[in-house]
Short mmCIF file of C-alpha atoms in Angstrom, two decimals:
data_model
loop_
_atom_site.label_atom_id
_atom_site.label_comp_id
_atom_site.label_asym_id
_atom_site.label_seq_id
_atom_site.Cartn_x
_atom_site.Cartn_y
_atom_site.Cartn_z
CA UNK Q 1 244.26 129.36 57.90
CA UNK Q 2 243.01 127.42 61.01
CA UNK Q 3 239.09 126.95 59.60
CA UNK Q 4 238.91 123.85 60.90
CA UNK Q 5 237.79 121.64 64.86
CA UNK Q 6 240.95 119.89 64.33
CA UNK Q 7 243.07 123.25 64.25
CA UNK Q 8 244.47 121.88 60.92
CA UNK Q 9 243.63 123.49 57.29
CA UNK Q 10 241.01 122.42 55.44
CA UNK Q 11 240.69 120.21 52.18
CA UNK Q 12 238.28 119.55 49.52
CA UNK Q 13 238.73 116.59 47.26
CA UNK Q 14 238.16 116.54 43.53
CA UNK Q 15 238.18 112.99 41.80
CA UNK Q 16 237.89 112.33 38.40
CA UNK Q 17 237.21 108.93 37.30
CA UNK Q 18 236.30 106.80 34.12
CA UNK Q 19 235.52 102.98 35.06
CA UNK Q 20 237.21 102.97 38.24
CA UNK Q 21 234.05 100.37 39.66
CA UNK Q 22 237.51 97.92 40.54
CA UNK Q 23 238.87 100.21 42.65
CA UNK Q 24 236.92 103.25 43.68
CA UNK Q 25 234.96 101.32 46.70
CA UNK Q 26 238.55 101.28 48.51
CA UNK Q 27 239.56 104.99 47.92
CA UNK Q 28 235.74 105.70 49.52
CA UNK Q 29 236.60 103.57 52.55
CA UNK Q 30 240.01 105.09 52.62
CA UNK Q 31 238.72 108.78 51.98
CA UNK Q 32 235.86 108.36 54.33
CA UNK Q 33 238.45 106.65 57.22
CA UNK Q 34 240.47 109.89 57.04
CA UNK Q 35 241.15 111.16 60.58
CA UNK Q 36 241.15 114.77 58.69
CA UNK Q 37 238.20 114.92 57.07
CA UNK Q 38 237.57 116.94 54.06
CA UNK Q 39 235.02 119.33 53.63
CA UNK Q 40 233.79 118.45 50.63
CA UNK Q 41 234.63 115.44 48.38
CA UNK Q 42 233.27 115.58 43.90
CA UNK Q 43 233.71 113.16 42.27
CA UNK Q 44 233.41 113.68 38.41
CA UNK Q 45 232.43 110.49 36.37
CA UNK Q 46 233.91 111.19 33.28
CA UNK Q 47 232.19 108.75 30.82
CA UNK Q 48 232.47 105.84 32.49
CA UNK Q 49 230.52 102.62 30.89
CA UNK Q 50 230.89 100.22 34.54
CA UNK Q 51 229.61 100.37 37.60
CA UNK Q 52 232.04 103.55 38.91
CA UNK Q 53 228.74 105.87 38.52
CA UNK Q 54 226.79 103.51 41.59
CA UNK Q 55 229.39 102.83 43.41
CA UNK Q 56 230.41 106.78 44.19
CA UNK Q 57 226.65 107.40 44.49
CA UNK Q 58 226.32 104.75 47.08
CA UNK Q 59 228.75 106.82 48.78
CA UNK Q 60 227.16 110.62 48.54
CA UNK Q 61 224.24 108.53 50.02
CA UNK Q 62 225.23 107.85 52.82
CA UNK Q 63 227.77 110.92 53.26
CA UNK Q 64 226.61 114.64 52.24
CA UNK Q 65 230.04 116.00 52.10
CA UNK Q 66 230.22 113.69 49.28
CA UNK Q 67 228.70 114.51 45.20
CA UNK Q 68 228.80 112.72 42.22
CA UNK Q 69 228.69 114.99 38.86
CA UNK Q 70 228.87 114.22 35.40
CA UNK Q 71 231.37 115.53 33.14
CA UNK Q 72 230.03 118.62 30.73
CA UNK Q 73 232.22 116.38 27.83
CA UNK Q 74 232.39 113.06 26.23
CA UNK Q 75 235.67 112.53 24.80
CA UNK Q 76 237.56 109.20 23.96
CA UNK Q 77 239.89 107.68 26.72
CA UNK Q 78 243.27 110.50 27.54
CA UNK Q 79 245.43 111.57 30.03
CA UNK Q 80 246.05 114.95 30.21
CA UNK Q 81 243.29 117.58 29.31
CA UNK Q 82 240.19 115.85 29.73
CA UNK Q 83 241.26 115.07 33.16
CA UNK Q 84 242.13 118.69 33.86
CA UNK Q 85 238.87 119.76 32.85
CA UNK Q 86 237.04 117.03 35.13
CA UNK Q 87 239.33 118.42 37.95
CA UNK Q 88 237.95 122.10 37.04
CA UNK Q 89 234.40 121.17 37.09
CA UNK Q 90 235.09 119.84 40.03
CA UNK Q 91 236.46 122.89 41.37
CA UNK Q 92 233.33 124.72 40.42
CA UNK Q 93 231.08 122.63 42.54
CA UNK Q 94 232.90 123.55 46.26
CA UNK Q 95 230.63 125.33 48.20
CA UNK Q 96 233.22 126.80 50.14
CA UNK Q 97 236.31 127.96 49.36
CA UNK Q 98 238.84 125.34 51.30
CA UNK Q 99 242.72 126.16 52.00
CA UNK Q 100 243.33 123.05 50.41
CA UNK Q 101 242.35 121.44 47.05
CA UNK Q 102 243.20 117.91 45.69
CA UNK Q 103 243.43 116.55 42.40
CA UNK Q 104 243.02 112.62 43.70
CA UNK Q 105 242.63 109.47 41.62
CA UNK Q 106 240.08 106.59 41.71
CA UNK Q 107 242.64 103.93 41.76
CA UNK Q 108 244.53 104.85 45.47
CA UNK Q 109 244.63 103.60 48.85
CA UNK Q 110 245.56 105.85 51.77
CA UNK Q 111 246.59 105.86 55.56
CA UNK Q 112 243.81 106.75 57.39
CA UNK Q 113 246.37 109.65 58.51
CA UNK Q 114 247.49 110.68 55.46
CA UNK Q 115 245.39 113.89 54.78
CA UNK Q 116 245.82 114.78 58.51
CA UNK Q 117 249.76 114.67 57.32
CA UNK Q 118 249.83 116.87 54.38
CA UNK Q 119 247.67 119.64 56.12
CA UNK Q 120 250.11 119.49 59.42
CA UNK Q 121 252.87 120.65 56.14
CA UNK Q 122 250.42 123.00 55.05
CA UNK Q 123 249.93 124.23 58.46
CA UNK Q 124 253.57 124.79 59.22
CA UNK Q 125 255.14 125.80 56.33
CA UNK Q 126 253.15 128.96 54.91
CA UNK Q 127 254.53 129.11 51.32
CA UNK Q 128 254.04 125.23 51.04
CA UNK Q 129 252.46 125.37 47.54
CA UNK Q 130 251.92 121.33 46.72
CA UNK Q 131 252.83 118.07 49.18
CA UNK Q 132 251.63 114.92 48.49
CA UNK Q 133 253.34 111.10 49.36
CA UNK Q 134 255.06 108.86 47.04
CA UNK Q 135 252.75 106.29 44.91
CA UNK Q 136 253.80 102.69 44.76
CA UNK Q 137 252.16 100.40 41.61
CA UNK Q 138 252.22 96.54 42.00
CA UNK Q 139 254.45 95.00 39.36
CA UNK Q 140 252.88 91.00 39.63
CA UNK Q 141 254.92 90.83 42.33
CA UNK Q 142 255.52 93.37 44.79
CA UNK Q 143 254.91 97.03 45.68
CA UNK Q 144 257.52 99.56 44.13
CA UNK Q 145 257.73 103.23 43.12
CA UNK Q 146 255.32 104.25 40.65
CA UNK Q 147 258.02 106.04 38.64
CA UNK Q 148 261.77 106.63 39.45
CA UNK Q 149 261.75 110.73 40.31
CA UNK Q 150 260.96 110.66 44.27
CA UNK Q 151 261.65 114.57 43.71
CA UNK Q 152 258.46 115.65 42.17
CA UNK Q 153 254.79 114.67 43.92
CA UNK Q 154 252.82 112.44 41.87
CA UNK Q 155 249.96 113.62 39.74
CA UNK Q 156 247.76 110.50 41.73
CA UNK Q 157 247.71 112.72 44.31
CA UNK Q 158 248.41 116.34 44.38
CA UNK Q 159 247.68 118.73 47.60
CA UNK Q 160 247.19 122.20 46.25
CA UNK Q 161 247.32 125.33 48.58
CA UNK Q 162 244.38 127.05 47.25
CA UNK Q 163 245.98 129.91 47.03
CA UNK Q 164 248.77 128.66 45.06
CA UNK Q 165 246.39 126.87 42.43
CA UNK Q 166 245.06 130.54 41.80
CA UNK Q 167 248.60 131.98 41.61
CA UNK Q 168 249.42 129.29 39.17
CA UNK Q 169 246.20 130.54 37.07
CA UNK Q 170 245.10 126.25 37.61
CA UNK Q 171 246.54 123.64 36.33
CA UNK Q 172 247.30 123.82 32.55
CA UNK Q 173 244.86 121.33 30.32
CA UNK Q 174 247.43 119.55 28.41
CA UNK Q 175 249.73 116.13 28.99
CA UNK Q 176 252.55 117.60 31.31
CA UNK Q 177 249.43 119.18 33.84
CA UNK Q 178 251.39 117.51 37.01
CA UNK Q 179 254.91 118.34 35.93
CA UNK Q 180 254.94 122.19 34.86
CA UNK Q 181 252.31 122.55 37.88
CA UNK Q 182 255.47 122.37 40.29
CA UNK Q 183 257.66 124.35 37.92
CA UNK Q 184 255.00 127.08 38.15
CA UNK Q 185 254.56 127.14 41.59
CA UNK Q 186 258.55 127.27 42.63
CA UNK Q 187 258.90 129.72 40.24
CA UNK Q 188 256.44 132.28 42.01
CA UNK Q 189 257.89 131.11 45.58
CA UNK Q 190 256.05 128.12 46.76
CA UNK Q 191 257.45 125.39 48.33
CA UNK Q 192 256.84 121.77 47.32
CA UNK Q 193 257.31 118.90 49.51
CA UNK Q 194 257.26 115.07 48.90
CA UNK Q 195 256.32 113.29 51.75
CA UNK Q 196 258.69 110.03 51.08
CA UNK Q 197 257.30 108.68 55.29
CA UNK Q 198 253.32 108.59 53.33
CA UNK Q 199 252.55 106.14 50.78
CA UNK Q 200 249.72 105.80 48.45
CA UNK Q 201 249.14 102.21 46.85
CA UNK Q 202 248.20 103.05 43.21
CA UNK Q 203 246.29 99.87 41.34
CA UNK Q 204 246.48 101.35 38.30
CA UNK Q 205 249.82 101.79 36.38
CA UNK Q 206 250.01 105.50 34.80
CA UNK Q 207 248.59 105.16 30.92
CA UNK Q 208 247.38 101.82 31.72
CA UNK Q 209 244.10 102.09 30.41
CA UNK Q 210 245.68 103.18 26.75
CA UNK Q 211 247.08 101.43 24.87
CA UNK Q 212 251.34 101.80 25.40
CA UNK Q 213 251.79 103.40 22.22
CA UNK Q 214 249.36 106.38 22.64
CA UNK Q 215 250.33 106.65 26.05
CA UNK Q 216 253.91 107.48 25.34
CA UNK Q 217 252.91 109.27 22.43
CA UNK Q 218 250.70 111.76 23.97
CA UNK Q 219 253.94 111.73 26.99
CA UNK Q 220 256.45 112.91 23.87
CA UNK Q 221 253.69 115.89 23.46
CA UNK Q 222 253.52 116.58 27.13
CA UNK Q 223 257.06 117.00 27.07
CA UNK Q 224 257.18 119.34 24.10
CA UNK Q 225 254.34 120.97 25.74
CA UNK Q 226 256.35 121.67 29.02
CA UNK Q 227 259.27 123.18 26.92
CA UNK Q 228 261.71 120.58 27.15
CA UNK Q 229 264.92 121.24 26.08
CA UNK Q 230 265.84 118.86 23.23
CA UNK Q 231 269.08 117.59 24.56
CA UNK Q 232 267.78 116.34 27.69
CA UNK Q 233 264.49 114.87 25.72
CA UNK Q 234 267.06 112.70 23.76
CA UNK Q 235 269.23 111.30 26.77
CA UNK Q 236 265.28 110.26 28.10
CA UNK Q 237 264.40 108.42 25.02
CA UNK Q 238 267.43 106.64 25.34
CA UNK Q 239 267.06 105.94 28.72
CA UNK Q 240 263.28 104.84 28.46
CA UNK Q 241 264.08 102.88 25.81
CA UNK Q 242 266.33 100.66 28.13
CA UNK Q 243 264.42 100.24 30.76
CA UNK Q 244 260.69 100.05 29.52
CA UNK Q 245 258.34 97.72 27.94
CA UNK Q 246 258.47 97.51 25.19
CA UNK Q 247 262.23 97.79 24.89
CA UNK Q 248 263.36 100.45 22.56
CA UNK Q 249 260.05 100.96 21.37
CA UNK Q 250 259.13 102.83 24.20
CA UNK Q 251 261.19 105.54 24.26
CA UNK Q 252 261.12 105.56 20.24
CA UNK Q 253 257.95 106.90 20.03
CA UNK Q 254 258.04 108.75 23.18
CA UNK Q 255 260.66 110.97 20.80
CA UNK Q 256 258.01 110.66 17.90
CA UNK Q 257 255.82 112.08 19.76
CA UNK Q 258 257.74 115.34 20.83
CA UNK Q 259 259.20 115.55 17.57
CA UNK Q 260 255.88 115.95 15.93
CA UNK Q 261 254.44 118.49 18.28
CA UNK Q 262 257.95 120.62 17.36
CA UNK Q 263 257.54 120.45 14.15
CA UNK Q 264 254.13 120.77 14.04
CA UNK Q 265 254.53 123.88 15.87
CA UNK Q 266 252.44 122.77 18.56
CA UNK Q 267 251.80 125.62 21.93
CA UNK Q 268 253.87 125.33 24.68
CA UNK Q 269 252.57 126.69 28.02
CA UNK Q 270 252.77 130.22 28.40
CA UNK Q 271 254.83 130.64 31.66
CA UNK Q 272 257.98 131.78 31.37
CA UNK Q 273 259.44 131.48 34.57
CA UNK Q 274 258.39 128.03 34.86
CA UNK Q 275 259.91 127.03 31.49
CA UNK Q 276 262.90 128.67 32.64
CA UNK Q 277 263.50 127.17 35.61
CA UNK Q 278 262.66 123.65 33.94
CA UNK Q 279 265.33 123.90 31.50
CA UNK Q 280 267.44 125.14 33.99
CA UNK Q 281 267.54 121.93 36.31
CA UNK Q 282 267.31 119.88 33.32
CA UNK Q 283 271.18 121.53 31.59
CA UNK Q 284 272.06 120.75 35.33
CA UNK Q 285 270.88 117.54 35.68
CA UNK Q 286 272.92 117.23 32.15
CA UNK Q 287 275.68 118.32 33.77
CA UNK Q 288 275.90 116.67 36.59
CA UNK Q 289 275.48 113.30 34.78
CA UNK Q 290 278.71 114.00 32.76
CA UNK Q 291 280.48 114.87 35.49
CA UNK Q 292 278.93 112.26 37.76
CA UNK Q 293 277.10 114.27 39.94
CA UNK Q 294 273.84 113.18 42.07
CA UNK Q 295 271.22 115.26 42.03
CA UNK Q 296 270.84 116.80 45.38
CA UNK Q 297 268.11 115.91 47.76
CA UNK Q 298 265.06 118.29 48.16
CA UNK Q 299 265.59 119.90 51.44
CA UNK Q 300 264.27 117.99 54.43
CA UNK Q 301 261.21 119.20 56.33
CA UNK Q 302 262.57 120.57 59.98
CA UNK Q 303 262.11 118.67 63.22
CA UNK Q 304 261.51 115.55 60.44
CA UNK Q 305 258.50 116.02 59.21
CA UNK Q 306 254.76 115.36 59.87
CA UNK Q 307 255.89 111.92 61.22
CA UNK Q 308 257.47 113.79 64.63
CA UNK Q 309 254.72 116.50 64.62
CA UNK Q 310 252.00 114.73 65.37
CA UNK Q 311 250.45 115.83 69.36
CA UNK Q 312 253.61 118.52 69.21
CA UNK Q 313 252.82 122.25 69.73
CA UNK Q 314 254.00 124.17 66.33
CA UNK Q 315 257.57 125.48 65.39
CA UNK Q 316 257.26 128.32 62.48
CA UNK Q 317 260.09 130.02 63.81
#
């Protein structure tokens, strides 16, 4: 896998965005500041009506490892599909295959090591399917987790071994894209690994940019779509409706949502040993609640991580 001067795996980049001109000069800077470059870096404007279309230009410009494409679609603002199609077009314009592809937002600002971080992972452990850091959102006040699950990698930023993405068939176009994606991957044997030592400062707060009602709406469908069971679905809804604004609304509609693509009959992804596993941890995450368990801790990388390997000759024994 060594294709590259550093020694370390390559990476290509693939960046959808739609009116990110707020933020997208600082992911360049950070992107282009990486100490482990990527190969290639698309970015697919998907509609956007600002300046996001100069700004990423300005970029390829003066860097031809970068492109700027268009998106083959016009569709109305969404999470979900449209954004895995961007990603696939994307995909389609690498002119080499790279051991490494990311799905990265717009909206993110990065270590200049980061990158160098996730392929030293990549580089040591050889069924490491998906790493990424953990995303922090600003709240008015402060930096905090974007989210509360520090288990899963965050669908800002998701490192794909190449070869896992093609195991996995891609990523499924549908809300839930960045949740069955790990489900997929463990099920076929492929490690994932959270790098909690990396952070990524996201500006924008998941679903901002709908309003909150379709975005936890189209979340309730994302959740049918991954094959939640519907016991665990209802102990969310009550537990999103305490903690999220709006209060109760939140999570009311959240359940709306899911209940209409069940009854609806809507399709649910097609990979049974994802769904399986899915349901599994979530009856044992049921469980374990009633019983007061904690959920155990992903298994730590050895030696501690990328952190410690850094100028340190490799370990895969």
């Amino acid at each position: 896998m060594r294709t590259t001067a550093s020694g370390l795996p390559s990476y290509a980049v693939v960046t959808p965005v739609r009116d990110e001109a707020m933020h997208l000069g600082r992911t360049a800077e950070a992107v282009v500041a990486q100490t482990h470059r990527p190969q290639q870096w698309v970015i697919v404007d998907d509609g956007s009506t600002d300046e996001t279309r100069a700004i990423a230009e300005s970029y390829a410009a003066g860097h031809d490892w970068i492109e700027v494409v268009s998106s083959e679609r016009e569709h109305r603002r969404a999470r979900g599909a449209p954004i895995v199609r961007a990603f696939e077009q994307g995909r389609r314009r690498l002119q080499r295959r790279p051991d490494v592809t990311v799905k990265f937002d717009g909206d993110l600002f990065i270590p200049s090591h980061y990158f160098e971080w996730v392929a030293r992972v990549f580089d040591r452990d050889h069924r490491a399917g998906i790493v990424g850091g953990v995303a922090l959102v600003h709240d008015g006040t402060r930096w905090r987790l974007d989210g509360v699950d520090t288990t899963h990698v965050n669908g800002v930023a998701k490192a794909y071994r190449t070869d896992c993405l093609e195991d996995m068939g891609g990523l499924q176009p549908s809300m839930g894209w960045d949740g069955i994606d790990e489900y997929s991957a463990r099920s076929r044997g492929w490690h994932v690994h959270v790098l909690n030592e990396l952070t990524i400062l996201h500006y924008n707060r998941r679903g901002s940019k709908q309003r909150w009602y379709r975005s936890r709406w189209e979340e309730g469908r994302g959740n049918h779509y991954m094959g939640y069971r519907w016991d665990y679905l209802a102990a969310r809804v009550v537990y999103r409706m305490a903690v999220e604004d709006p209060p109760v609304a939140g999570g009311l509609v959240l359940g709306a949502g899911y209940a209409w693509a069940a009854l609806r009959g809507r399709p649910q992804v097609e990979d049974a040993g994802a769904v399986g596993l899915l349901r599994q941890e979530q009856h044992d995450r049921l469980v374990g609640f009633v019983r007061r368990r904690i959920d155990p801790a992903p298994p730590p990388l050895p030696g501690g991580g990328p952190a410690f390997w850094a100028g340190a000759p490799p370990d895969r024994g």
